[in-house]
Short mmCIF file of C-alpha atoms in Angstrom, two decimals:
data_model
loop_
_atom_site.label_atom_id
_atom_site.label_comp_id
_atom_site.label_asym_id
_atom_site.label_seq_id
_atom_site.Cartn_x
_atom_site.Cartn_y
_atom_site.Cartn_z
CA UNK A 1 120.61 90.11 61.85
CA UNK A 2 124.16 90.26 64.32
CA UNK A 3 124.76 86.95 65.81
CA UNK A 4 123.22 87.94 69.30
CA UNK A 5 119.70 88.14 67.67
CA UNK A 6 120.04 84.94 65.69
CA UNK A 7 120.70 82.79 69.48
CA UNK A 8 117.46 84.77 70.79
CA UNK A 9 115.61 83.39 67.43
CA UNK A 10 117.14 79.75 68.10
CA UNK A 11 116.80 79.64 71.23
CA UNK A 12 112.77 80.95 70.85
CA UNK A 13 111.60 78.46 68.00
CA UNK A 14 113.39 75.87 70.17
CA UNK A 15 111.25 76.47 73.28
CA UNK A 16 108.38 77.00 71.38
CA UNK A 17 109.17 73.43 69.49
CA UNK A 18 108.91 72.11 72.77
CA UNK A 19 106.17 74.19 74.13
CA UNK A 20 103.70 72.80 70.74
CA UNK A 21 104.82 69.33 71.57
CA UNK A 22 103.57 69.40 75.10
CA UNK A 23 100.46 70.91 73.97
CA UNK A 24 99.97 68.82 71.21
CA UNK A 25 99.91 65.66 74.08
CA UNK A 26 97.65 67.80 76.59
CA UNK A 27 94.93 68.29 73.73
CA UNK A 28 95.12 64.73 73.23
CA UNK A 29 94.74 63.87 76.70
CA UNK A 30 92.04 66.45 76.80
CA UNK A 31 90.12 65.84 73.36
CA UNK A 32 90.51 60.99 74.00
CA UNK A 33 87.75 60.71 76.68
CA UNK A 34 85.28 62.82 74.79
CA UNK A 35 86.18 60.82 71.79
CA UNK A 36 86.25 57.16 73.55
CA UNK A 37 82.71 58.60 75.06
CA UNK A 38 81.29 59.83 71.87
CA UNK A 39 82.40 56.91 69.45
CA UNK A 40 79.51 53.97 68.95
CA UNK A 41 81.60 50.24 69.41
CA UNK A 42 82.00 48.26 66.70
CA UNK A 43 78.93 45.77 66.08
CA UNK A 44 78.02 46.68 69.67
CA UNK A 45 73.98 46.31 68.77
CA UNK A 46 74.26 44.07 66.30
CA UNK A 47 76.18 41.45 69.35
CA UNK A 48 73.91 42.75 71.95
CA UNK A 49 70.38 41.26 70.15
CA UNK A 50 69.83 38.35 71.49
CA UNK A 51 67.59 35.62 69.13
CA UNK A 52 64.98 33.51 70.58
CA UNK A 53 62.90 30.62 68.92
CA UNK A 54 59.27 31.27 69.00
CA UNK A 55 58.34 27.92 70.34
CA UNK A 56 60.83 28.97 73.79
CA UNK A 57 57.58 31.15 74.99
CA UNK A 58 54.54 29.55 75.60
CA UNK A 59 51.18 31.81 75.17
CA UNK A 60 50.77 33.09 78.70
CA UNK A 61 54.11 31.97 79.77
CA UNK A 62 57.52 33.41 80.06
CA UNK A 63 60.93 32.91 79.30
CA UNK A 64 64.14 33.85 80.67
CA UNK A 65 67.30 34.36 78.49
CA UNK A 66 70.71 36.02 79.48
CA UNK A 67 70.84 39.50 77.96
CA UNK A 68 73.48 41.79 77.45
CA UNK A 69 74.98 39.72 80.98
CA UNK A 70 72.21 40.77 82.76
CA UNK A 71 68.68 38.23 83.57
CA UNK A 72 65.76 39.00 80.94
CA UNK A 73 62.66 37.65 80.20
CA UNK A 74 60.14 37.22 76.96
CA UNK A 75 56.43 36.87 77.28
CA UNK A 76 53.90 36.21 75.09
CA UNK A 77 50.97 37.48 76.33
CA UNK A 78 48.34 37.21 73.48
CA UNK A 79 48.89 34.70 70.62
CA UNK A 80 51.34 36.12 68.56
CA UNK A 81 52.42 39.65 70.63
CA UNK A 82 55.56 38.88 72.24
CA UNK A 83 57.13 41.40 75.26
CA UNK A 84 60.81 41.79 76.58
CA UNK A 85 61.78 42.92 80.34
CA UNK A 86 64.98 42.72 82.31
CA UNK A 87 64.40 40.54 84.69
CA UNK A 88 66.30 42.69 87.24
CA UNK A 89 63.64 43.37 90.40
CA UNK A 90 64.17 47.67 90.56
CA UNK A 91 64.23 47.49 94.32
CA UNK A 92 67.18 45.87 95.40
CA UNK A 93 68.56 43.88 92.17
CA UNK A 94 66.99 40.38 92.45
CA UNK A 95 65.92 38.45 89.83
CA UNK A 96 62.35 38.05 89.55
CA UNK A 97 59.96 34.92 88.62
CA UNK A 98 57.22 34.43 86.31
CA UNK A 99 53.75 33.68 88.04
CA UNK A 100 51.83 31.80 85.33
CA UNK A 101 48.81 31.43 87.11
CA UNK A 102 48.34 35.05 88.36
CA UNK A 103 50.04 36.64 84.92
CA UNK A 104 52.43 38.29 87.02
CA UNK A 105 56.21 38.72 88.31
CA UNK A 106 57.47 38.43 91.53
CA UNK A 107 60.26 39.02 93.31
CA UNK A 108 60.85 36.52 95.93
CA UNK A 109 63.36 38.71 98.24
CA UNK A 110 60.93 41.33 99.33
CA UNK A 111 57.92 40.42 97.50
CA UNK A 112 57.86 42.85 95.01
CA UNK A 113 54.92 42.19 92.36
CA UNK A 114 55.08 43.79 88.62
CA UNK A 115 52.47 43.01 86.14
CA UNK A 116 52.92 41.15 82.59
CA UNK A 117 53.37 45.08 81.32
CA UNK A 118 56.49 45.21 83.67
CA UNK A 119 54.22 47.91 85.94
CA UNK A 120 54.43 47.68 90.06
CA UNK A 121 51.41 46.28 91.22
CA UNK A 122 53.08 46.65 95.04
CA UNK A 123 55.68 46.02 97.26
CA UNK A 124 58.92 48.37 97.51
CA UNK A 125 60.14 48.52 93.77
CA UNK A 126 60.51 52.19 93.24
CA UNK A 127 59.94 51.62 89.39
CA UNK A 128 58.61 49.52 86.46
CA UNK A 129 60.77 47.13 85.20
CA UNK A 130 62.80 48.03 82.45
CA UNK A 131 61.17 47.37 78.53
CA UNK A 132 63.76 46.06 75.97
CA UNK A 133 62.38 46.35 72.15
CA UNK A 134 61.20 42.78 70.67
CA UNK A 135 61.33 42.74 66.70
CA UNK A 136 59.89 39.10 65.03
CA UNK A 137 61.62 37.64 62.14
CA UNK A 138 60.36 34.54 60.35
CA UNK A 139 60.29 32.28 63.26
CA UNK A 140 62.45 34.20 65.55
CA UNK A 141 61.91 36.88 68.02
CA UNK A 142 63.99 39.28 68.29
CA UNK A 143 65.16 41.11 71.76
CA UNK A 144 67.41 44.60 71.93
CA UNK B 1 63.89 93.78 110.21
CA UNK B 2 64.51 91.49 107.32
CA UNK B 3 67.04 89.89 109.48
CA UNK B 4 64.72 89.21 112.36
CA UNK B 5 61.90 87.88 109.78
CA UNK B 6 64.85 85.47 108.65
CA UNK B 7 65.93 84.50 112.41
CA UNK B 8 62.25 83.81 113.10
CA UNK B 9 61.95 81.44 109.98
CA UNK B 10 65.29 79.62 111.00
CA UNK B 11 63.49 78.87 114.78
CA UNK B 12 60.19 77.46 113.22
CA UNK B 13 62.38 75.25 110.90
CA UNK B 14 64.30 74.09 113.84
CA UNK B 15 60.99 73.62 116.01
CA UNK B 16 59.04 72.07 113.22
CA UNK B 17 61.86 69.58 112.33
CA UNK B 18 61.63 66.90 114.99
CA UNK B 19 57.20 67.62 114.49
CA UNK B 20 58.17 66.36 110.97
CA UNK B 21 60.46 62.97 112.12
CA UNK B 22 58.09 62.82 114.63
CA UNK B 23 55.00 62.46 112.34
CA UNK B 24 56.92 60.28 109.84
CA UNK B 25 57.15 57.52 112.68
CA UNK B 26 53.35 57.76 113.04
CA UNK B 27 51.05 56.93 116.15
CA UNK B 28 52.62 53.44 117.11
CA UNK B 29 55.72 54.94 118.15
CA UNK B 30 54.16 57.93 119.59
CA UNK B 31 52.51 55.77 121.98
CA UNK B 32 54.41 53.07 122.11
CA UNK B 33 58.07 54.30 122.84
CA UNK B 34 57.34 55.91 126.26
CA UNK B 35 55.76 53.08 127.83
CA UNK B 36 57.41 50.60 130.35
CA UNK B 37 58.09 46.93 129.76
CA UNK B 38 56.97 44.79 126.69
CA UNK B 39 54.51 47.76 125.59
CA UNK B 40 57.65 50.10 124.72
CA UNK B 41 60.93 47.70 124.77
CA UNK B 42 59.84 46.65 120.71
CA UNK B 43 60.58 50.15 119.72
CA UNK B 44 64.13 50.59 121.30
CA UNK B 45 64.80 47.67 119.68
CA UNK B 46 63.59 48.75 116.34
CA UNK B 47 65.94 51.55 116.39
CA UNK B 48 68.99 50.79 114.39
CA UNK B 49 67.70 47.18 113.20
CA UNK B 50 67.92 46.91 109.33
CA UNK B 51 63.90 47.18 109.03
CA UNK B 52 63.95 50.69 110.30
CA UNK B 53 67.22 51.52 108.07
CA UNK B 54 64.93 50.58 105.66
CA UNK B 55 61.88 52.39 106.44
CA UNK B 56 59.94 49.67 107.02
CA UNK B 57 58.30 50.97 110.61
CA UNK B 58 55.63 49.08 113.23
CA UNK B 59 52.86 48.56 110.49
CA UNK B 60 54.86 47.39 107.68
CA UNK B 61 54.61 44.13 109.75
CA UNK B 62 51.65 44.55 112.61
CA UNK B 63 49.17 46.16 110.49
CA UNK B 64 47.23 48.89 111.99
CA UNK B 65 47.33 52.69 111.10
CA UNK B 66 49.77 55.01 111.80
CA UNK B 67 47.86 57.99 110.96
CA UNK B 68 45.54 57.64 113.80
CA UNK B 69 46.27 59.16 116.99
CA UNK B 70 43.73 56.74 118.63
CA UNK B 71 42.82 53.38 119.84
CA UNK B 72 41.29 52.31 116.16
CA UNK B 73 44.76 52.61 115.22
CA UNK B 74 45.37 48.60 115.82
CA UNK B 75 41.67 47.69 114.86
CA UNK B 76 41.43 44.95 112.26
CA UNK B 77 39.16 47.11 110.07
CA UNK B 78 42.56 49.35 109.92
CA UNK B 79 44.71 45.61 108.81
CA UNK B 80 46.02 45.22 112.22
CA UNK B 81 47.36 41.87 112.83
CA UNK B 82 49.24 42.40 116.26
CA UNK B 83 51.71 39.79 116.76
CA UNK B 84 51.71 36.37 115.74
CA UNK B 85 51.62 32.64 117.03
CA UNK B 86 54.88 31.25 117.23
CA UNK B 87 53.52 28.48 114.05
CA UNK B 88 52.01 31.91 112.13
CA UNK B 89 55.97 33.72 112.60
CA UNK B 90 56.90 32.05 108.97
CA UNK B 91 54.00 33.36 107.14
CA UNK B 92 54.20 36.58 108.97
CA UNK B 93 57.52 37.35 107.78
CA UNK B 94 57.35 35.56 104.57
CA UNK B 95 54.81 38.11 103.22
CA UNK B 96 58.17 40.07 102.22
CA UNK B 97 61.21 36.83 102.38
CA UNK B 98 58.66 35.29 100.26
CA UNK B 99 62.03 33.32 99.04
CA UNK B 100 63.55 32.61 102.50
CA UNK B 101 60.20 31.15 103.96
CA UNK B 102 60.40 28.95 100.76
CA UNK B 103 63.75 27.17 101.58
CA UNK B 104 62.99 27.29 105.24
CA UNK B 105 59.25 25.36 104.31
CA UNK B 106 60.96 22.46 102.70
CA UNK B 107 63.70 22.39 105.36
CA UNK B 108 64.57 20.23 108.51
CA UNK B 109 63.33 23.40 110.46
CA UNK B 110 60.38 24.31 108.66
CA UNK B 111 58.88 20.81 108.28
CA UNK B 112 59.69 20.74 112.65
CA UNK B 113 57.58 23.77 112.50
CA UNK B 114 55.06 23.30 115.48
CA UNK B 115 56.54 20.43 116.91
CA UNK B 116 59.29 22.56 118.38
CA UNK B 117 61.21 23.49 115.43
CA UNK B 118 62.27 27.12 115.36
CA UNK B 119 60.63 29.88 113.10
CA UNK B 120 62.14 33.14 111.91
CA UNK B 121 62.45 34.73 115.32
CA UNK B 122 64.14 31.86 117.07
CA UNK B 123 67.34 32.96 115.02
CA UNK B 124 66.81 36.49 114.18
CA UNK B 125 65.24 37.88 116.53
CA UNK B 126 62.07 40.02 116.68
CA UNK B 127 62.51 43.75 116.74
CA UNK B 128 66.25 44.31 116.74
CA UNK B 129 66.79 42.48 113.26
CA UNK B 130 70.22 42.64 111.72
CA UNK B 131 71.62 42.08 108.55
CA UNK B 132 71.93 37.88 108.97
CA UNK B 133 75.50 36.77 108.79
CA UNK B 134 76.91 33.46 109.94
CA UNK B 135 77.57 34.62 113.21
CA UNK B 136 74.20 33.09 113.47
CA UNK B 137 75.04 29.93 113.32
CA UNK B 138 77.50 29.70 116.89
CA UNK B 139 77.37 26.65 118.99
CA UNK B 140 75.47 28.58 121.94
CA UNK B 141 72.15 29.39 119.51
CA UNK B 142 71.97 26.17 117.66
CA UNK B 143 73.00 23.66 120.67
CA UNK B 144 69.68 25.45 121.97
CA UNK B 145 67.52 23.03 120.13
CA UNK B 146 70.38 20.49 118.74
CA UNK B 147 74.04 19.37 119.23
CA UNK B 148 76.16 21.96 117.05
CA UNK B 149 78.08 19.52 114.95
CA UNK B 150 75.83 19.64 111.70
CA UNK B 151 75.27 23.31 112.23
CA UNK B 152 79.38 23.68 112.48
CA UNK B 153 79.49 22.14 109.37
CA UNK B 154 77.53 24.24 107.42
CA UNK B 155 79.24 27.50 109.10
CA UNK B 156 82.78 25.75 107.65
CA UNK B 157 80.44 24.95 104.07
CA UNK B 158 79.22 28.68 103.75
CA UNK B 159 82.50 30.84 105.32
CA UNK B 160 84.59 30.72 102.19
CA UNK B 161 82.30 32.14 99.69
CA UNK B 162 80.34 34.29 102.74
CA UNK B 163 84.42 35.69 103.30
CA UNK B 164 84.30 36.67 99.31
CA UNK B 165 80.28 38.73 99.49
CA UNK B 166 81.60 40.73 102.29
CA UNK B 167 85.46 41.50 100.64
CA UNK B 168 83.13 42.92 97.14
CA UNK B 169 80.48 44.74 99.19
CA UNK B 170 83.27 46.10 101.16
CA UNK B 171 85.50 46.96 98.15
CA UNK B 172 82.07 48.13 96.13
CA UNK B 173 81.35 50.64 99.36
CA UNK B 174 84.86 52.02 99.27
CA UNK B 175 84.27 52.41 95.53
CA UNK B 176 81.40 54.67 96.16
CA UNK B 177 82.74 56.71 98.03
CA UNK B 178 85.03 57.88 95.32
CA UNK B 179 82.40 58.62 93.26
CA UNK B 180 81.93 55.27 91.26
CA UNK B 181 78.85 54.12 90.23
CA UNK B 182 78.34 50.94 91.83
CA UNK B 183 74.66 50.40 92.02
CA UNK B 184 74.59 47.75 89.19
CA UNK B 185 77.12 45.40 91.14
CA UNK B 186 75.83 46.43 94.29
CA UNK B 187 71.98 44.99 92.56
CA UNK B 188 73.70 41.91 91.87
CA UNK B 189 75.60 41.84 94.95
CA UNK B 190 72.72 41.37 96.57
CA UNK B 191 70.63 39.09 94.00
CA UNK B 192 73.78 37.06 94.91
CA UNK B 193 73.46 37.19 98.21
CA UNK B 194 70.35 36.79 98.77
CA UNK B 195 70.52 33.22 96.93
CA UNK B 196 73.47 32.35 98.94
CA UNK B 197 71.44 33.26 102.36
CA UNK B 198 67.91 31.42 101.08
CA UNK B 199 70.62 28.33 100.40
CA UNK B 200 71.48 28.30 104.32
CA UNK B 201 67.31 28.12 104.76
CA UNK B 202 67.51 25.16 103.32
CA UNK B 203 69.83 23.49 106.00
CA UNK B 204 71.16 21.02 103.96
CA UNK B 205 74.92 21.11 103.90
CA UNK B 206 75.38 18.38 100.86
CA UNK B 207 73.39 21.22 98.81
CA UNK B 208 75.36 24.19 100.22
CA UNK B 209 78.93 22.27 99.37
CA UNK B 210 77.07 21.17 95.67
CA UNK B 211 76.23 25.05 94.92
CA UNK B 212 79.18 26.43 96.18
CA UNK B 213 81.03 26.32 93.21
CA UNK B 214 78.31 28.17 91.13
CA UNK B 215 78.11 31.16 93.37
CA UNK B 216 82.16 31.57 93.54
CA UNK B 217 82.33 31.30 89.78
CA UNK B 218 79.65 34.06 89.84
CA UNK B 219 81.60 36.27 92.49
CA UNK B 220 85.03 35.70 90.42
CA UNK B 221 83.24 37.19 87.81
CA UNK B 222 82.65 40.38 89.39
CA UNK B 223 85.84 40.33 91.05
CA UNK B 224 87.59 40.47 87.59
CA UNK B 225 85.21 43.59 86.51
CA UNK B 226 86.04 45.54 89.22
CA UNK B 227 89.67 44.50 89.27
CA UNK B 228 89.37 45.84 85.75
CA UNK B 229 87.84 48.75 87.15
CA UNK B 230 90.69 49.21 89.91
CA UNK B 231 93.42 48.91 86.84
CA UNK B 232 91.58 51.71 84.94
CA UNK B 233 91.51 53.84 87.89
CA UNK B 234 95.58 53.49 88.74
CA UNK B 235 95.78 53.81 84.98
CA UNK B 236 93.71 57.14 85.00
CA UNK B 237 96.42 58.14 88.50
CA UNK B 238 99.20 57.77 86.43
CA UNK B 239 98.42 60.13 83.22
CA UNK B 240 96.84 62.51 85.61
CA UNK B 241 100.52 62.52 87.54
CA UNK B 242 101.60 62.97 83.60
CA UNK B 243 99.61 65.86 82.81
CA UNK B 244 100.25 67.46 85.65
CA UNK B 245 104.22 67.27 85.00
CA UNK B 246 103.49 68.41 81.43
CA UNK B 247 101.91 71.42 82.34
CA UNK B 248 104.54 72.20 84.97
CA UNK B 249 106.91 71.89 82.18
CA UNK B 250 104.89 74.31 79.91
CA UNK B 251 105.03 76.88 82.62
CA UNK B 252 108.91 76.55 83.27
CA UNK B 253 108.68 77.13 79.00
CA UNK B 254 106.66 79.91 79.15
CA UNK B 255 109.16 81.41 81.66
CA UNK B 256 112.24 80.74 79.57
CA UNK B 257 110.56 82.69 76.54
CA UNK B 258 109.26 85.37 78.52
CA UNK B 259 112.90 85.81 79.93
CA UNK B 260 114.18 85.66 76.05
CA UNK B 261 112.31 88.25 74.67
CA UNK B 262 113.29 90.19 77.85
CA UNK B 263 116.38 89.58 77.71
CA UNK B 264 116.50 90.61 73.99
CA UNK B 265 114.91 94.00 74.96
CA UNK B 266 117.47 95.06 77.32
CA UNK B 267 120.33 94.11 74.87
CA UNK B 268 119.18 96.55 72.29
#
């Protein structure tokens, strides 16, 4: 190989050095979102389930707990059968209250009513409210 | 021929299109908005208030059916309730601010309900509702019934934290229209909001001044998300900029090799 060649070689696996680097950082700016998007957190559920004493619901009452930041609420219908909501109103994002007498929720800024099974029984809510999984434990119930 | 069959489809849609708005604001309107005086001024005033930007039209209040093109229209068989006593304004409205006609209830104004004490429409209005702010409460509404000072004073209690709700709903709207999804914040926004409104109801400034630290620790809280938001944005600006210089440089690489093995060529 004369000496002319061996500066084209240099020169080549020098700007193709460089050219690997830069696309070694471009796949990683490419390939980190997916990853950030695909990887579970750490302990996320785990944190997120929120434990509540049994004796906190009365039968045929509710109670309203702070879940995941967000307004929930625990009812236990029948003795013994215990169900979760967010206590978010779907309409316009108020937080709704517990009407023991009629077994029902309402939502005092536009008078939105949902039933104890989180279903619209009228006003403008576009949807039911939304159901978060209740496990028991011992004495505890468990919510998310 | 096809293109004549198309033209002629395009004309219905046009012609049918006002039919259809036409029909959505039912028979109340129809016969309402053409007539002189207090039979059709309601419905001008209707347009634009924040009931009929939120499709809530003549019978989501009066009653009645829209569906009928005829006289039985407002009959009470059809739930039409026309429009109320000055006393019956609170329940009328509070079928939806079941909240608002709460705090107003136990207020100074509700409990003067009757005896002279304004209802719902004495601030807001009937037909041309707006979104309530506290350019409600102004010396030449409230000296109407009473002198200003105590109404003044719960303007001054509320205008800090009422400055903050419309700074995030602003910043939340300019957020959305970059694409962000706001709705969450905007939900509790408004949760927000609304409790902050039902507290002027309540026309007690002591309780207003007592709250107000609760709702600001609330709206710093959402400040910080979306300030966290904003940083993540100028974050995502900045390595955007970077990959965009990177790739630039990968061209001007590409070039440089290209030109090398060119350059090789000729030389042999």
């Amino acid at each position: 190989m004369d000496t002319g060649s061996k500066d084209f070689a240099r020169r080549r696996a020098l700007l193709a050095t460089l050219l690997a680097g830069i696309g070694a950082v471009l796949t990683g700016a490419a390939l980190y979102p997916v990853w950030r998007f695909l990887a579970p957190r750490k302990g996320a559920e785990a944190q997120d389930q929120v434990a509540l004493s049994r004796d906190q619901v009365p039968l045929g009452g509710a109670h309203f707990f702070n879940f995941r930041g967000r307004p929930a609420v625990v009812l236990q219908t029948r003795a013994g059968h215990f169900t979760a909501f967010s206590a978010v109103c779907t309409h316009l994002g108020c937080v709704i209250q517990w009407q023991a007498a009629e077994q029902r929720f309402l939502c005092p800024c536009h008078a939105g009513l949902f039933s104890a099974e989180g279903a619209v029984l009228g006003g403008p809510p576009p949807r039911p409210l939304e159901s978060l999984a209740v496990s028991l434990r011992d004495d505890q119930i468990l919510v998310g | 021929m096809r293109r004549m069959g198309l033209a002629g489809l395009l004309i219905l849609g046009l012609l049918a299109a006002p039919l259809a708005v036409w029909a959505d604001e039912g028979s109340c309107i129809q016969c309402h908005a053409p007539q002189p005086g207090a039979l059709g001024e309601p419905v001008a005033l209707w347009r634009g208030s924040v009931h009929q930007g939120n499709g809530i039209s003549c019978h989501g209040c009066h009653g009645g059916d829209p569906t009928l093109m005829s006289m039985e229209a407002m009959s009470p068989e059809r739930g039409f309730l026309g429009a109320p006593e000055d006393s019956a304004v609170p329940s009328f409205c509070g079928r939806c601010h079941v909240g608002v006609e709460e705090d107003y209830r136990a207020s100074a104004h509700g409990l003067a309900l009757g005896e002279g004490g304004p209802q719902c429409v004495t601030c807001h209005g009937s037909h041309a509702v707006r979104v309530a702010g506290l350019d409600l409460i102004n010396p030449q509404d409230c000296s109407r019934c009473h002198d200003y000072g105590r109404a003044g004073e719960l303007r001054t209690a509320m205008e800090q934290t009422e400055t903050l709700i419309l700074a995030l709903d602003a910043e939340l709207k300019q957020l959305r229209r970059i694409g962000i999804a706001v709705e969450d914040w905007q939900g509790r926004l408004f949760a927000l909001r609304n409790d902050f409104h039902r507290l002027f109801h309540s026309v007690d400034v002591d309780k207003v001044r007592r709250q107000t630290d609760t709702f600001q620790a609330k709206l710093a809280g959402m400040q910080d998300e979306v300030a966290e938001l904003r940083a993540e944005l100028n974050q995502r600006k900045w390595i955007g900029a970077g990959v965009v210089i990177l790739l630039l440089a990968a061209s001007g690489l590409f070039a440089l090799l290209r030109q090398s093995y060119g350059r090789q060529e000729n030389t042999e």
